[in-house]
Amino acid sequence: MKYVSGTSEDQIGKWLAEFYTKNTGLDVYMPYSAIGVHNGVNLLGVAIFTDYNGSNIELHGYGPGCFTKRSIKHLFNYVFNVLECNIIRARPSVNNKKAINILRKLGFKLE
């Protein structure tokens, strides 16, 4: 897997947000940063980060099967080491049991 990143202010970030919206039907609100996961040919998934306030950030993701341990480690490195956040929030759909289970395994807590 390879990664590409962008923000709401550049073309790569806009492309990643469009991919997210196309696949989820959900809008991406500015400002945001994004990391895409690809295989060298196709974009497989994207993590969109919004609501950054200096210590917290919200994660929105799409990518069936592409969020491996390696890609999650890459995303967490960005959040905790680059941005120096203390908390990542995620709000999966209550119907998305798979995402809820994955988030719990990663240490996310229900609020």
PDB file of C-alpha atoms in Angstrom:
ATOM      1  CA  MET A   1       0.000   0.000   0.000  1.00  0.00           C
ATOM      2  CA  LYS A   2       1.066   3.543  -0.717  1.00  0.00           C
ATOM      3  CA  TYR A   3      -0.194   6.845   0.633  1.00  0.00           C
ATOM      4  CA  VAL A   4      -1.046  10.257  -0.727  1.00  0.00           C
ATOM      5  CA  SER A   5      -2.091  13.264   1.318  1.00  0.00           C
ATOM      6  CA  GLY A   6      -3.686  16.640   0.823  1.00  0.00           C
ATOM      7  CA  THR A   7      -5.843  19.309   2.384  1.00  0.00           C
ATOM      8  CA  SER A   8      -8.960  21.283   1.560  1.00  0.00           C
ATOM      9  CA  GLU A   9      -6.631  23.817  -0.076  1.00  0.00           C
ATOM     10  CA  ASP A  10      -4.994  21.597  -2.717  1.00  0.00           C
ATOM     11  CA  GLN A  11      -6.035  19.415  -5.651  1.00  0.00           C
ATOM     12  CA  ILE A  12      -5.019  16.125  -4.044  1.00  0.00           C
ATOM     13  CA  GLY A  13      -7.096  16.911  -0.958  1.00  0.00           C
ATOM     14  CA  LYS A  14     -10.087  17.815  -3.133  1.00  0.00           C
ATOM     15  CA  TRP A  15      -9.688  14.572  -5.107  1.00  0.00           C
ATOM     16  CA  LEU A  16      -9.584  12.549  -1.877  1.00  0.00           C
ATOM     17  CA  ALA A  17     -12.674  14.321  -0.516  1.00  0.00           C
ATOM     18  CA  GLU A  18     -14.543  13.667  -3.778  1.00  0.00           C
ATOM     19  CA  PHE A  19     -13.662   9.965  -3.522  1.00  0.00           C
ATOM     20  CA  TYR A  20     -15.021   9.894   0.038  1.00  0.00           C
ATOM     21  CA  THR A  21     -18.239  11.703  -0.906  1.00  0.00           C
ATOM     22  CA  LYS A  22     -18.779   9.554  -4.011  1.00  0.00           C
ATOM     23  CA  ASN A  23     -18.462   6.350  -1.996  1.00  0.00           C
ATOM     24  CA  THR A  24     -20.292   7.345   1.186  1.00  0.00           C
ATOM     25  CA  GLY A  25     -22.785   9.961   0.043  1.00  0.00           C
ATOM     26  CA  LEU A  26     -21.544  12.175   2.890  1.00  0.00           C
ATOM     27  CA  ASP A  27     -20.214  15.697   2.488  1.00  0.00           C
ATOM     28  CA  VAL A  28     -16.757  16.703   3.698  1.00  0.00           C
ATOM     29  CA  TYR A  29     -16.660  19.975   5.606  1.00  0.00           C
ATOM     30  CA  MET A  30     -13.748  22.385   5.406  1.00  0.00           C
ATOM     31  CA  PRO A  31     -11.121  22.733   6.585  1.00  0.00           C
ATOM     32  CA  TYR A  32      -9.854  19.169   6.385  1.00  0.00           C
ATOM     33  CA  SER A  33      -6.776  17.120   5.722  1.00  0.00           C
ATOM     34  CA  ALA A  34      -6.868  13.727   4.049  1.00  0.00           C
ATOM     35  CA  ILE A  35      -4.746  10.646   3.535  1.00  0.00           C
ATOM     36  CA  GLY A  36      -5.518   8.276   0.694  1.00  0.00           C
ATOM     37  CA  VAL A  37      -4.482   4.635   0.482  1.00  0.00           C
ATOM     38  CA  HIS A  38      -3.688   3.308  -3.006  1.00  0.00           C
ATOM     39  CA  ASN A  39      -2.059   0.323  -4.652  1.00  0.00           C
ATOM     40  CA  GLY A  40      -0.079   2.287  -7.249  1.00  0.00           C
ATOM     41  CA  VAL A  41      -2.972   2.228  -9.716  1.00  0.00           C
ATOM     42  CA  ASN A  42      -6.256   2.735  -7.877  1.00  0.00           C
ATOM     43  CA  LEU A  43      -7.324   4.706  -4.846  1.00  0.00           C
ATOM     44  CA  LEU A  44      -8.648   2.147  -2.351  1.00  0.00           C
ATOM     45  CA  GLY A  45      -9.616   4.226   0.645  1.00  0.00           C
ATOM     46  CA  VAL A  46      -9.364   7.562   2.345  1.00  0.00           C
ATOM     47  CA  ALA A  47      -9.209   9.001   5.837  1.00  0.00           C
ATOM     48  CA  ILE A  48     -10.581  12.522   6.187  1.00  0.00           C
ATOM     49  CA  PHE A  49      -9.630  14.539   9.271  1.00  0.00           C
ATOM     50  CA  THR A  50     -11.857  17.432  10.379  1.00  0.00           C
ATOM     51  CA  ASP A  51     -12.554  19.557  13.429  1.00  0.00           C
ATOM     52  CA  TYR A  52      -8.892  19.830  14.440  1.00  0.00           C
ATOM     53  CA  ASN A  53      -8.543  22.106  17.476  1.00  0.00           C
ATOM     54  CA  GLY A  54      -4.915  21.587  18.419  1.00  0.00           C
ATOM     55  CA  SER A  55      -5.477  18.559  20.642  1.00  0.00           C
ATOM     56  CA  ASN A  56      -8.490  16.701  19.179  1.00  0.00           C
ATOM     57  CA  ILE A  57      -9.448  15.668  15.662  1.00  0.00           C
ATOM     58  CA  GLU A  58     -12.331  13.796  14.047  1.00  0.00           C
ATOM     59  CA  LEU A  59     -11.718  10.878  11.693  1.00  0.00           C
ATOM     60  CA  HIS A  60     -13.997   9.945   8.791  1.00  0.00           C
ATOM     61  CA  GLY A  61     -12.983   6.950   6.738  1.00  0.00           C
ATOM     62  CA  TYR A  62     -13.918   4.870   3.742  1.00  0.00           C
ATOM     63  CA  GLY A  63     -12.017   1.919   2.351  1.00  0.00           C
ATOM     64  CA  PRO A  64     -13.332  -1.605   2.570  1.00  0.00           C
ATOM     65  CA  GLY A  65     -10.414  -3.883   3.344  1.00  0.00           C
ATOM     66  CA  CYS A  66      -7.669  -1.280   2.886  1.00  0.00           C
ATOM     67  CA  PHE A  67      -7.188  -0.193   6.475  1.00  0.00           C
ATOM     68  CA  THR A  68      -4.542  -2.709   7.453  1.00  0.00           C
ATOM     69  CA  LYS A  69      -2.405  -2.560  10.596  1.00  0.00           C
ATOM     70  CA  ARG A  70       0.258  -0.769   8.547  1.00  0.00           C
ATOM     71  CA  SER A  71      -2.127   1.862   7.169  1.00  0.00           C
ATOM     72  CA  ILE A  72      -3.714   2.441  10.591  1.00  0.00           C
ATOM     73  CA  LYS A  73      -0.232   2.883  12.062  1.00  0.00           C
ATOM     74  CA  HIS A  74       0.452   5.479   9.337  1.00  0.00           C
ATOM     75  CA  LEU A  75      -2.788   7.350  10.148  1.00  0.00           C
ATOM     76  CA  PHE A  76      -2.128   7.281  13.891  1.00  0.00           C
ATOM     77  CA  ASN A  77       1.422   8.524  13.359  1.00  0.00           C
ATOM     78  CA  TYR A  78       0.003  11.523  11.494  1.00  0.00           C
ATOM     79  CA  VAL A  79      -2.551  12.274  14.210  1.00  0.00           C
ATOM     80  CA  PHE A  80      -0.451  11.685  17.325  1.00  0.00           C
ATOM     81  CA  ASN A  81       3.084  12.539  16.202  1.00  0.00           C
ATOM     82  CA  VAL A  82       2.677  15.115  13.420  1.00  0.00           C
ATOM     83  CA  LEU A  83      -0.412  16.971  14.673  1.00  0.00           C
ATOM     84  CA  GLU A  84       0.289  16.065  18.327  1.00  0.00           C
ATOM     85  CA  CYS A  85      -3.358  15.334  19.082  1.00  0.00           C
ATOM     86  CA  ASN A  86      -4.476  13.704  22.301  1.00  0.00           C
ATOM     87  CA  ILE A  87      -7.800  12.360  21.030  1.00  0.00           C
ATOM     88  CA  ILE A  88      -9.198  11.002  17.761  1.00  0.00           C
ATOM     89  CA  ARG A  89     -12.978  10.931  17.522  1.00  0.00           C
ATOM     90  CA  ALA A  90     -14.900   8.776  15.066  1.00  0.00           C
ATOM     91  CA  ARG A  91     -18.635   8.602  14.563  1.00  0.00           C
ATOM     92  CA  PRO A  92     -19.532   5.508  12.552  1.00  0.00           C
ATOM     93  CA  SER A  93     -23.109   4.862  11.604  1.00  0.00           C
ATOM     94  CA  VAL A  94     -24.895   2.856  14.292  1.00  0.00           C
ATOM     95  CA  ASN A  95     -25.678   0.364  11.503  1.00  0.00           C
ATOM     96  CA  ASN A  96     -21.989  -0.101  10.623  1.00  0.00           C
ATOM     97  CA  LYS A  97     -21.229  -2.880  13.100  1.00  0.00           C
ATOM     98  CA  LYS A  98     -17.968  -3.802  11.352  1.00  0.00           C
ATOM     99  CA  ALA A  99     -16.563  -0.274  11.744  1.00  0.00           C
ATOM    100  CA  ILE A 100     -17.721  -0.118  15.370  1.00  0.00           C
ATOM    101  CA  ASN A 101     -15.979  -3.421  16.144  1.00  0.00           C
ATOM    102  CA  ILE A 102     -12.752  -2.319  14.422  1.00  0.00           C
ATOM    103  CA  LEU A 103     -12.756   0.983  16.319  1.00  0.00           C
ATOM    104  CA  ARG A 104     -13.273  -0.837  19.633  1.00  0.00           C
ATOM    105  CA  LYS A 105     -10.349  -3.169  18.845  1.00  0.00           C
ATOM    106  CA  LEU A 106      -8.217  -0.084  18.171  1.00  0.00           C
ATOM    107  CA  GLY A 107      -9.030   1.275  21.618  1.00  0.00           C
ATOM    108  CA  PHE A 108     -11.799   3.733  20.767  1.00  0.00           C
ATOM    109  CA  LYS A 109     -14.377   4.144  23.507  1.00  0.00           C
ATOM    110  CA  LEU A 110     -18.094   4.726  23.123  1.00  0.00           C
ATOM    111  CA  GLU A 111     -19.148   8.148  24.363  1.00  0.00           C
TER     112      GLU A 111
END
